[in-house]
Short mmCIF file of N, CA and C in Angstrom, two decimals:
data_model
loop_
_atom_site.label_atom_id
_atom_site.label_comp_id
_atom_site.label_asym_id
_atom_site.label_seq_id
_atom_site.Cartn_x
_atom_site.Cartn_y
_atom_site.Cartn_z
N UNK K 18 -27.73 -24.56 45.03
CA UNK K 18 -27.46 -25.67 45.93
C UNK K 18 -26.01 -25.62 46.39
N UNK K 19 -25.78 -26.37 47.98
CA UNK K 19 -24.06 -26.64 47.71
C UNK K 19 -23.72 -26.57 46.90
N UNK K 20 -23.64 -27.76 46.10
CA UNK K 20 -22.92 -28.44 45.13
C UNK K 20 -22.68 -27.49 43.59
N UNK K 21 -23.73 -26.86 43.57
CA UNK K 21 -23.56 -25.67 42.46
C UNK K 21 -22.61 -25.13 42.88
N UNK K 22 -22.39 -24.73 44.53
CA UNK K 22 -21.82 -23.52 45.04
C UNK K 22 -20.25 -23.76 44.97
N UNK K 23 -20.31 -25.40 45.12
CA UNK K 23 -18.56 -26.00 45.39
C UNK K 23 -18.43 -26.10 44.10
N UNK K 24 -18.74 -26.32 43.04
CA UNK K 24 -18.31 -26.13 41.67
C UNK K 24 -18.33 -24.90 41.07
N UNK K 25 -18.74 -23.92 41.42
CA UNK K 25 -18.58 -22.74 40.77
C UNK K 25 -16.99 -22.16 41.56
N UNK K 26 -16.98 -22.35 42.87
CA UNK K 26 -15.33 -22.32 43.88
C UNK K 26 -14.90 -23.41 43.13
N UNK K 27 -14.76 -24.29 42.98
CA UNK K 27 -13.55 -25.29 42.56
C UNK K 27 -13.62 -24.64 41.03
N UNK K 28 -14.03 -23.98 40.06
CA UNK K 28 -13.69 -23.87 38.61
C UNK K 28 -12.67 -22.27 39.25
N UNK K 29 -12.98 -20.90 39.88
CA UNK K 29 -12.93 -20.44 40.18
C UNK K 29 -10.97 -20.53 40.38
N UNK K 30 -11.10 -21.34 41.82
CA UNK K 30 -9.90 -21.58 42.14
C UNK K 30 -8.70 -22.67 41.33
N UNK K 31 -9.27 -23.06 40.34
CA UNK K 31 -8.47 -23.81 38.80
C UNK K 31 -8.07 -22.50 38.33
N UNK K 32 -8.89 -21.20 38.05
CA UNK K 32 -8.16 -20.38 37.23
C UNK K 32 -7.28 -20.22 37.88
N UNK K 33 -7.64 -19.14 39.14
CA UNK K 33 -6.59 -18.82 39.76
C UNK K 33 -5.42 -19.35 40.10
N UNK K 34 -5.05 -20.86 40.42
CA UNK K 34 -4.25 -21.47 40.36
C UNK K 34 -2.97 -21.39 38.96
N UNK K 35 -3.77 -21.20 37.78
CA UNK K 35 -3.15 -20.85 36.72
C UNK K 35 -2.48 -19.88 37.28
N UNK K 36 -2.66 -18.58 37.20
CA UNK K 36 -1.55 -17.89 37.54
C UNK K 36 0.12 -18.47 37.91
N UNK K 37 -0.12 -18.22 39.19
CA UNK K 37 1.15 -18.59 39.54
C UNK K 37 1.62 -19.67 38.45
N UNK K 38 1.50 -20.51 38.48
CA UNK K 38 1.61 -21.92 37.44
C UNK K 38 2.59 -21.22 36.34
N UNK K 39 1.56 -20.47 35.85
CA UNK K 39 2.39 -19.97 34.16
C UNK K 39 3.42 -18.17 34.76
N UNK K 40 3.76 -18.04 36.19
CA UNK K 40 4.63 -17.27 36.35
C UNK K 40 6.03 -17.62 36.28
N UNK K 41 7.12 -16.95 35.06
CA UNK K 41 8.29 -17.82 35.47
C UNK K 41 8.85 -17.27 36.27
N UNK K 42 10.19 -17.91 37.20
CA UNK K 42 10.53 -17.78 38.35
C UNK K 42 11.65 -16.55 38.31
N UNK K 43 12.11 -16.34 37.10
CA UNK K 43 12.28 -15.02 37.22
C UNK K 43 11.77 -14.03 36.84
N UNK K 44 10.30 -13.93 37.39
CA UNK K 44 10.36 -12.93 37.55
C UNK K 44 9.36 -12.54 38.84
N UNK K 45 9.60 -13.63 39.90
CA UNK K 45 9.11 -13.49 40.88
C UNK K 45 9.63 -11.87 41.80
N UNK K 46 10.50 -11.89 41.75
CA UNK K 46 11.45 -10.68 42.41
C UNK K 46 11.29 -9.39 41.55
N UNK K 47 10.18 -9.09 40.97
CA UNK K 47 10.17 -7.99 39.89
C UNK K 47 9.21 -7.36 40.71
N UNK K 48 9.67 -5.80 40.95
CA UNK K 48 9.11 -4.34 41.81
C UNK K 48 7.14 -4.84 41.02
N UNK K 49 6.83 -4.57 41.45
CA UNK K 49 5.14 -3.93 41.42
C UNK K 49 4.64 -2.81 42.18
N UNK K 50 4.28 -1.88 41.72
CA UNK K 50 3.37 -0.77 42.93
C UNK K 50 1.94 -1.18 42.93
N UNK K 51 1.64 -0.91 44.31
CA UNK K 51 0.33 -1.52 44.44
C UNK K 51 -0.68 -0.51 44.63
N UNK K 52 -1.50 0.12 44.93
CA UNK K 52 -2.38 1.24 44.73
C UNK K 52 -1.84 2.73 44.31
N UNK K 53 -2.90 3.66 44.75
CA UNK K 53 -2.55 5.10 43.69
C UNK K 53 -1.00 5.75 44.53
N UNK K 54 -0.86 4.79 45.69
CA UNK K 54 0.65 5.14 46.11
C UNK K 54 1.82 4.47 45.39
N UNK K 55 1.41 3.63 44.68
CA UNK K 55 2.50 2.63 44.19
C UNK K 55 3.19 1.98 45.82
N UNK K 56 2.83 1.67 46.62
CA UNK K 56 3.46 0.72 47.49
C UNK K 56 4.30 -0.34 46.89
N UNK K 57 5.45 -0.44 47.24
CA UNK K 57 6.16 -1.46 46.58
C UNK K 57 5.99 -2.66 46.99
N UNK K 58 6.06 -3.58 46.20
CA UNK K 58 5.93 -5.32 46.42
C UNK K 58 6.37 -5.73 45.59
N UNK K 59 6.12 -7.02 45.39
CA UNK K 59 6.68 -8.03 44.09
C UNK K 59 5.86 -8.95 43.77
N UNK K 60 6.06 -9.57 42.54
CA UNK K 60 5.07 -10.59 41.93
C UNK K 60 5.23 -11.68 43.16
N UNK K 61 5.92 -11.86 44.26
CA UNK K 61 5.56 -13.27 44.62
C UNK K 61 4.82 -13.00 45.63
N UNK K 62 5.29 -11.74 46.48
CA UNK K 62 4.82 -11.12 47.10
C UNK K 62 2.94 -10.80 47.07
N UNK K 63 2.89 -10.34 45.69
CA UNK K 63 1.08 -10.02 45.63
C UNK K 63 0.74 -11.69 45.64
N UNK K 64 1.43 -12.31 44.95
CA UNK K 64 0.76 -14.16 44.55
C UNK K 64 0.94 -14.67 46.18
N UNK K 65 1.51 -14.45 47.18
CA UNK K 65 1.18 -14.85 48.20
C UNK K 65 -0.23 -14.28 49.07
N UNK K 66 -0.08 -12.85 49.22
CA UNK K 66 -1.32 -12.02 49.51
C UNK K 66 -2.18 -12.89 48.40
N UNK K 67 -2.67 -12.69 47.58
CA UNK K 67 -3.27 -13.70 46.79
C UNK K 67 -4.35 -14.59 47.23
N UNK K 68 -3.01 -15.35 48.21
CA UNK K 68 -3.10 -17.09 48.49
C UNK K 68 -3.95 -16.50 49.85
N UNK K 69 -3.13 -15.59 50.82
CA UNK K 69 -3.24 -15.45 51.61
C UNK K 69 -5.68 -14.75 52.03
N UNK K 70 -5.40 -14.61 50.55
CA UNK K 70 -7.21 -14.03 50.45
C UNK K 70 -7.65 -14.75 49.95
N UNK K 71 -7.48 -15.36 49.50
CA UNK K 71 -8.05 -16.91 49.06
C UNK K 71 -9.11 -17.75 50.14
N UNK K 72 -7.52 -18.08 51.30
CA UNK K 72 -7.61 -18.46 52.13
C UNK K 72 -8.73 -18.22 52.93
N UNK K 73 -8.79 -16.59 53.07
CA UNK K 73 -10.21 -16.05 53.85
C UNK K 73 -11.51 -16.59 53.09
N UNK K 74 -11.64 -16.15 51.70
CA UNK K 74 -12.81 -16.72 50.76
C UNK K 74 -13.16 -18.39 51.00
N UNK K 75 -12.03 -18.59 51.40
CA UNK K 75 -12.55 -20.50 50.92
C UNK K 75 -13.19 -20.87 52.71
N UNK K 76 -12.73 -19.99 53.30
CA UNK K 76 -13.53 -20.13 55.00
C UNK K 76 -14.63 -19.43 55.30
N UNK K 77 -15.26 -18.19 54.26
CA UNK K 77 -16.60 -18.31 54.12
C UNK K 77 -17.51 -19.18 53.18
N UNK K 78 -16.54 -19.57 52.26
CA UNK K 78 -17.57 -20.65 51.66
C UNK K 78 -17.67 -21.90 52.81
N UNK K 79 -16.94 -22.38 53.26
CA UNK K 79 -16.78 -23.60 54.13
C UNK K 79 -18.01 -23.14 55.31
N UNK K 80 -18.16 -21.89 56.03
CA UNK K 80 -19.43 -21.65 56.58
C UNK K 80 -20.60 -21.51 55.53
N UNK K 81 -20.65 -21.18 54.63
CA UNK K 81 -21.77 -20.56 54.06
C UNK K 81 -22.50 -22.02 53.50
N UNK K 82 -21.66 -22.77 53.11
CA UNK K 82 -21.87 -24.13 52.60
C UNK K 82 -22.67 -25.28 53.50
N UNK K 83 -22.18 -24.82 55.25
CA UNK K 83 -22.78 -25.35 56.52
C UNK K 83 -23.94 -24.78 56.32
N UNK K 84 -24.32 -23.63 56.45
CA UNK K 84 -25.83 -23.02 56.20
C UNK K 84 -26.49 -23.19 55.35
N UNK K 85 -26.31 -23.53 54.22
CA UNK K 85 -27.12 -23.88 53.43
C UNK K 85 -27.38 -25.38 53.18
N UNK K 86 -26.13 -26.41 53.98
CA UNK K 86 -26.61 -27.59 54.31
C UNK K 86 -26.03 -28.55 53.32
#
């Protein structure tokens, strides 16, 4: 049902929210490589990308949620 569907996203996005939460702030600015290139970024950097895919996920649930009514 919806409502299964918005509670399984709302427990979902509680974890994730943890993250950032329990990141301390220094060490937002700390190098990360990101695939088998090591692309460089940073912890606040991926926690925004993150946010930023989140964002996409929570706008197919918001359609998918219309379709199923």
């Amino acid at each position: 049902t919806g409502e299964a569907l918005v509670a399984i996203v709302d427990a979902a996005v509680e974890k994730a929210l943890a993250q950032p939460r329990a990141t301390p702030a220094a060490a937002l600015t700390e190098f990360r490589g990101v695939g088998r290139q090591q692309l460089p970024s940073t912890v606040l950097g991926l926690l925004f990308h993150a946010g930023e895919h989140a964002t996409r996920h929570a706008g197919q649930m918001a359609t998918l949620r219309q379709v199923l009514g």
